[in-house]
CSV table of C-alpha atoms and ligand atoms in Angstrom, one decimal:
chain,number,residue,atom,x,y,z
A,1,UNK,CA,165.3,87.7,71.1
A,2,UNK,CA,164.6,86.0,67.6
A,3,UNK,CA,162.0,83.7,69.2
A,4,UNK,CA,160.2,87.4,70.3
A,5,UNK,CA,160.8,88.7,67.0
A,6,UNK,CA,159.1,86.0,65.1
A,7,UNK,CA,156.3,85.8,67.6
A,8,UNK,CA,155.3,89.3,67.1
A,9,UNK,CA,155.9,88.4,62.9
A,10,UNK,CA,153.1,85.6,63.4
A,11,UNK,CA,150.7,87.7,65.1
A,12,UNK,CA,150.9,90.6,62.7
A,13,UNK,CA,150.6,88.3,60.2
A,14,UNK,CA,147.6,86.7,61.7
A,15,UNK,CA,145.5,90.5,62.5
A,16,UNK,CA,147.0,91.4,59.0
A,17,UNK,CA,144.9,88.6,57.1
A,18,UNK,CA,141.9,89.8,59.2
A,19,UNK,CA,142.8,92.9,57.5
A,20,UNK,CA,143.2,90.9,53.9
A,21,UNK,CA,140.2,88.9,54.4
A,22,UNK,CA,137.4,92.3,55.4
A,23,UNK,CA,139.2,94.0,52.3
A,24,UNK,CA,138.7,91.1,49.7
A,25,UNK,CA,135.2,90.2,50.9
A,26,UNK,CA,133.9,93.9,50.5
A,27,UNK,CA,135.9,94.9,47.7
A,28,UNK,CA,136.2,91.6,45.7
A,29,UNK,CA,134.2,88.8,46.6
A,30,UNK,CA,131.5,91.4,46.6
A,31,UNK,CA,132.6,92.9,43.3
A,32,UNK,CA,134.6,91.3,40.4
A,33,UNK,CA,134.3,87.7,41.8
A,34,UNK,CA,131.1,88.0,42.9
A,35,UNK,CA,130.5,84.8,40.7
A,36,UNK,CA,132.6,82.9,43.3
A,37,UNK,CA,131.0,84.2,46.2
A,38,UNK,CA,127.0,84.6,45.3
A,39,UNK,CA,126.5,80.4,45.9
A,40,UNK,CA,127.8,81.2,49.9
A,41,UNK,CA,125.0,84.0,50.1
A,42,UNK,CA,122.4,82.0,48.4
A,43,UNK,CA,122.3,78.7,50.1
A,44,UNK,CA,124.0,75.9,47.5
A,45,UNK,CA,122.4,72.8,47.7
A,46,UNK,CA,125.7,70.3,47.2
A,47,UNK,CA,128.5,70.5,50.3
A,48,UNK,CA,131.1,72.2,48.5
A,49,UNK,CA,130.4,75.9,47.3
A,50,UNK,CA,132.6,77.5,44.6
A,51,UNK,CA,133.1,80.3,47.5
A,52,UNK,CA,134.8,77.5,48.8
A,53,UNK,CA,137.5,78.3,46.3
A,54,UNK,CA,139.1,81.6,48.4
A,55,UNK,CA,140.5,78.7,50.5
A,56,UNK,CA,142.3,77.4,47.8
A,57,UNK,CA,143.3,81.5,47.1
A,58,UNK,CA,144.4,82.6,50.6
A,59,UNK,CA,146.4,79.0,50.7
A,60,UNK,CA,149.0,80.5,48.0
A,61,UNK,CA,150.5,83.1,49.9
A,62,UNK,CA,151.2,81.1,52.9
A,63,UNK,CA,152.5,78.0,51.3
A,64,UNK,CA,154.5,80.5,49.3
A,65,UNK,CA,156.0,81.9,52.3
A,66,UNK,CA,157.0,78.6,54.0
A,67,UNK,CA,158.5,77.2,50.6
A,68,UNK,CA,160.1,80.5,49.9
A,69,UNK,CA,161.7,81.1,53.9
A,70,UNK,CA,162.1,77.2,54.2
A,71,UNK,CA,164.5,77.3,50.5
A,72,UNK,CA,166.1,80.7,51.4
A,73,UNK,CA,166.5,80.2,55.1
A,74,UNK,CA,164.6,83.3,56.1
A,75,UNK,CA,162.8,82.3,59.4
A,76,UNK,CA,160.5,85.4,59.3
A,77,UNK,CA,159.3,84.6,56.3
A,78,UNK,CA,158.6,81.4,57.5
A,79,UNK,CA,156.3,83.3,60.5
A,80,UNK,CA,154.7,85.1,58.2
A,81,UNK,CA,153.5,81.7,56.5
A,82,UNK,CA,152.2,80.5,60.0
A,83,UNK,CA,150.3,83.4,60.9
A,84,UNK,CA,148.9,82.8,57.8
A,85,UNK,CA,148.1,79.6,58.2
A,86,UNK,CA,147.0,80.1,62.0
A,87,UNK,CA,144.6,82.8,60.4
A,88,UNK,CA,143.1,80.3,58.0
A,89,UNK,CA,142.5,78.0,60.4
A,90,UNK,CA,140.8,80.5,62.8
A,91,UNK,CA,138.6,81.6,60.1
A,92,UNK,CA,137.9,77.8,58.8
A,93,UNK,CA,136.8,77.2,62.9
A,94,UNK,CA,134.6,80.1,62.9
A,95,UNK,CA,132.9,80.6,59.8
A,96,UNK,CA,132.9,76.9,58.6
A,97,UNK,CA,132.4,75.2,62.0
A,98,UNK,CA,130.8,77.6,64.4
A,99,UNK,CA,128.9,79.7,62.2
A,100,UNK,CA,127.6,77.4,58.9
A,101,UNK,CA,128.2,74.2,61.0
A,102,UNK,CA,129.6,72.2,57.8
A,103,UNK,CA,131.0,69.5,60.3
A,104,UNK,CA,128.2,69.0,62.6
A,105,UNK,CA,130.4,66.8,65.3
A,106,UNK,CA,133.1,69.4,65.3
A,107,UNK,CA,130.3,72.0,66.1
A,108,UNK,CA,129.4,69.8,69.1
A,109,UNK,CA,133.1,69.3,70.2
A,110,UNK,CA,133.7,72.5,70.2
A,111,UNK,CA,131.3,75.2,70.3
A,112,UNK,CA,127.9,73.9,71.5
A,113,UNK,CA,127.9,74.1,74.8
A,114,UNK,CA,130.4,77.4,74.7
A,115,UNK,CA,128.5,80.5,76.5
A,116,UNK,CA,131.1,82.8,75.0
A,117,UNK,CA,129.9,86.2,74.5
A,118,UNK,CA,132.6,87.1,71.7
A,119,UNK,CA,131.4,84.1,69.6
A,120,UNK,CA,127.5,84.8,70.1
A,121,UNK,CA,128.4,88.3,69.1
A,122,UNK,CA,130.6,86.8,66.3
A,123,UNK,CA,127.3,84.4,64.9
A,124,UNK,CA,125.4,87.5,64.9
A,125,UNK,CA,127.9,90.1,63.1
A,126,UNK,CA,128.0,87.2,60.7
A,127,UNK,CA,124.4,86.2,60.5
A,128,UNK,CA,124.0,90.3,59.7
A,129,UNK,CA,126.5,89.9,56.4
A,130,UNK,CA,124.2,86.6,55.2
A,131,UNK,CA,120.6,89.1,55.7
A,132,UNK,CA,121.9,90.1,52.4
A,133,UNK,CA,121.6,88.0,49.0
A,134,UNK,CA,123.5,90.1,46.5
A,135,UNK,CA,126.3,91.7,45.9
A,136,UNK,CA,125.7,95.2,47.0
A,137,UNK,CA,124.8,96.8,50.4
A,138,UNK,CA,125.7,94.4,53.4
A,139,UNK,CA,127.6,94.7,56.0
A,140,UNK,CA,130.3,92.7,58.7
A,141,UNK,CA,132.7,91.8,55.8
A,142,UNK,CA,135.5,91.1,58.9
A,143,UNK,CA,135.3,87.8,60.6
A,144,UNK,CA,136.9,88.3,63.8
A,145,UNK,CA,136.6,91.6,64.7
A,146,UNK,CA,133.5,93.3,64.4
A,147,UNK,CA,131.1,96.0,65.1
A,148,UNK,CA,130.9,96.6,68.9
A,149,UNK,CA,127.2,96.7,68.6
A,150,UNK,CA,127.1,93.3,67.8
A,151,UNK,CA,128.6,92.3,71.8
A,152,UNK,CA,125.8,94.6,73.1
A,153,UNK,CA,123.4,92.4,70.9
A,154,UNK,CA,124.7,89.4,72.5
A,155,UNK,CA,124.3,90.6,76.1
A,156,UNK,CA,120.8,91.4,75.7
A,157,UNK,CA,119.7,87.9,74.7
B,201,LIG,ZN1,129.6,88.0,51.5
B,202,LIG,ZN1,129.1,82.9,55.6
């Protein structure tokens, strides 16, 4: 039963920072540390961005809860760290890899020849947010889960 239990930890974890991540892009990354987070919406010329520093941000709370459950012996704290983690790296495939392509052989490995509706949807939803260069208006702050319309646009092309 504890196996179940911690499954079902790492998965709410994991929608939860889907949850984190739409909330801090609209409300923070678009607002107070919009300084971070204009060089991702305004094409940097150098590899790294400073937007690149949220990864560095949204690392804290799940090496905090590994350390933390890991020192205390508290397992579910230790899922919550690896839906965390699973979450990070979901996000670093799809919006570092598939959508910016950042690591061009990666992109080929995995996503060039994909004919996945979700992730031609996902490009778009994405694409939609980067239409806009500042910091207010926009849209698709979410990564995974988007507007609906956004699978409709990827059906008709
Ligand atoms: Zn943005
Ligand atoms: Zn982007």
């Amino acid at each position: 039963m504890e196996i179940v239990l911690n499954l079902m930890i790492v998965f709410f974890a994991f929608w939860a920072m889907e949850f984190v991540a739409w909330f801090s892009h609209k409300y923070i990354m678009h607002g107070f540390l919009w300084i971070l987070h204009e060089d991702h919406h305004n094409q940097p010329k150098g590899f790294l961005q400073k937007n690149d520093a949220f990864f560095l941000i949204f690392a804290i709370p799940s090496m905090f809860s590994f350390i933390l459950g890991a020192l205390l012996n508290i397992i579910p704290l230790i899922s919550v760290g690896a839906g965390i983690l699973l979450y990070g790296i979901a996000y670093f495939l799809m919006h570092e890899i598939l959508v910016h392509k950042r690591y061009k052989t990666l992109y080929n490995l995995l996503f060039k020849n994909s004919k996945s509706r979700y992730l031609k949807a996902l490009l778009k939803a994405h694409y939609a947010h980067h239409k806009h260069l500042t910091k207010d208006g926009g849209e698709s702050f979410g990564m995974l889960i988007f507007h609906p319309k956004y699978l409709k646009l990827a059906k008709e092309k």
